[in-house]
Amino acid sequence: REARQIPQRFLFYKPYMSKGIADRILLEQDLHNALANNEFYLDYQPQVNLKTGTIESVEALVRWRHPTRGFVPPDVFIPIAEECGLIIPLGKWILENACTQAKIWEKQGLPPMKVAVNLSLGQLFQQDLVEMVQDILHRTNLDPSFLQLEITESMTMNIDQMTQLLHELKALGIQIAVDDFGTGYSSLSYLKEFPIDCLKIDRTFVRNVPHNPNDEALVSMIISMAKHLRLKVVAEGIEEVEQLSFLIDGGCDYIQGYLFSKPISPQQITETYKDLHHRVEEVLTQLQYIE
Ligand code: C2E
Ligand code: MG
Ligand code: MG
Ligand code: MG
């Protein structure tokens, strides 16, 4: 693997620059202290198995409670953390925290749930990524099959390098999901090379289903392709029953979205596990998907 570099610093416009470079620099400074000051925490969003109505897995989503600005969204600070290299210690903290939490749920007697953790591009270039994951699994004593890493495809790493890295990660016994599938630099050619377990259909495709025929066609195509490749497919960003209904008809078995739950705290996961299960059953019964 090539040494990790910080590409194209300040060279092109990013949405968070709209408030001004000065503001971004201030945020970056604060970001440097945020880890030591305990300002990060993780929320978890359930991924529901529509066949069983159970929470199959939860996705860990990092949050930053800034001392004066309040909540800063990850879409804003993750790219900054990437550019200044902070994503490496932050990513490690996120992974360790999520694995520890998965163990806590297990000890509380909750039914088995995988925990999905987002990896950012910078982490894919991290020299000791595989060792780090292995070490965290070892220290937290989490069964590797309960960890799923979410990656997004990117042009900056070539397919051979990426394939090798993913094989090394898979050898640890963990699962790999491709996040935001269909956006960015996703290409079909890597689907046959990469040892992946799951595709996550990006929210932008699902948003206008079932009203936009083009989006409908794309979503149906992704689901059927995933099934033929024997990949699990998760639809992200489901807010409406109509969307759910369309996905069920299309054969999608897993969904994640506000319809069933927003990202919530680990305590809320524990407390609402049963309620959520009931709500899923209720909705599926209404749709006459189950009797
Ligand atoms: P993502 O990994 O694709 O995560 C899904 C995002 O969609 C989350 O936003 C989630 O809250 C949101 N979402 C889920 N269901 C719905 C829905 O029904 N409606 C709407 N409107 N939104 C929904 P969030 O938490 O703001 O995270 C945004 C992005 O920031 C993530 O996209 C991911 O790329 C990045 N991110 C978040 N947490 C982490 C992390 O721990 N590590 C890394 N590297 N990136 C992260
Ligand atoms: Mg994700
Ligand atoms: Mg996504
Ligand atoms: Mg994303």
CSV table of C-alpha atoms and ligand atoms in Angstrom, one decimal, residues 59 118 150 179 200, ligand 2:
chain,number,residue,atom,x,y,z
A,59,GLU,CA,-24.6,1.7,12.0
A,118,ASN,CA,-17.7,3.9,8.5
A,150,GLU,CA,-18.5,0.5,5.4
A,179,ASP,CA,-21.7,2.6,1.3
A,200,LYS,CA,-25.9,0.1,0.6
B,2,MG,MG,-22.4,4.6,6.3
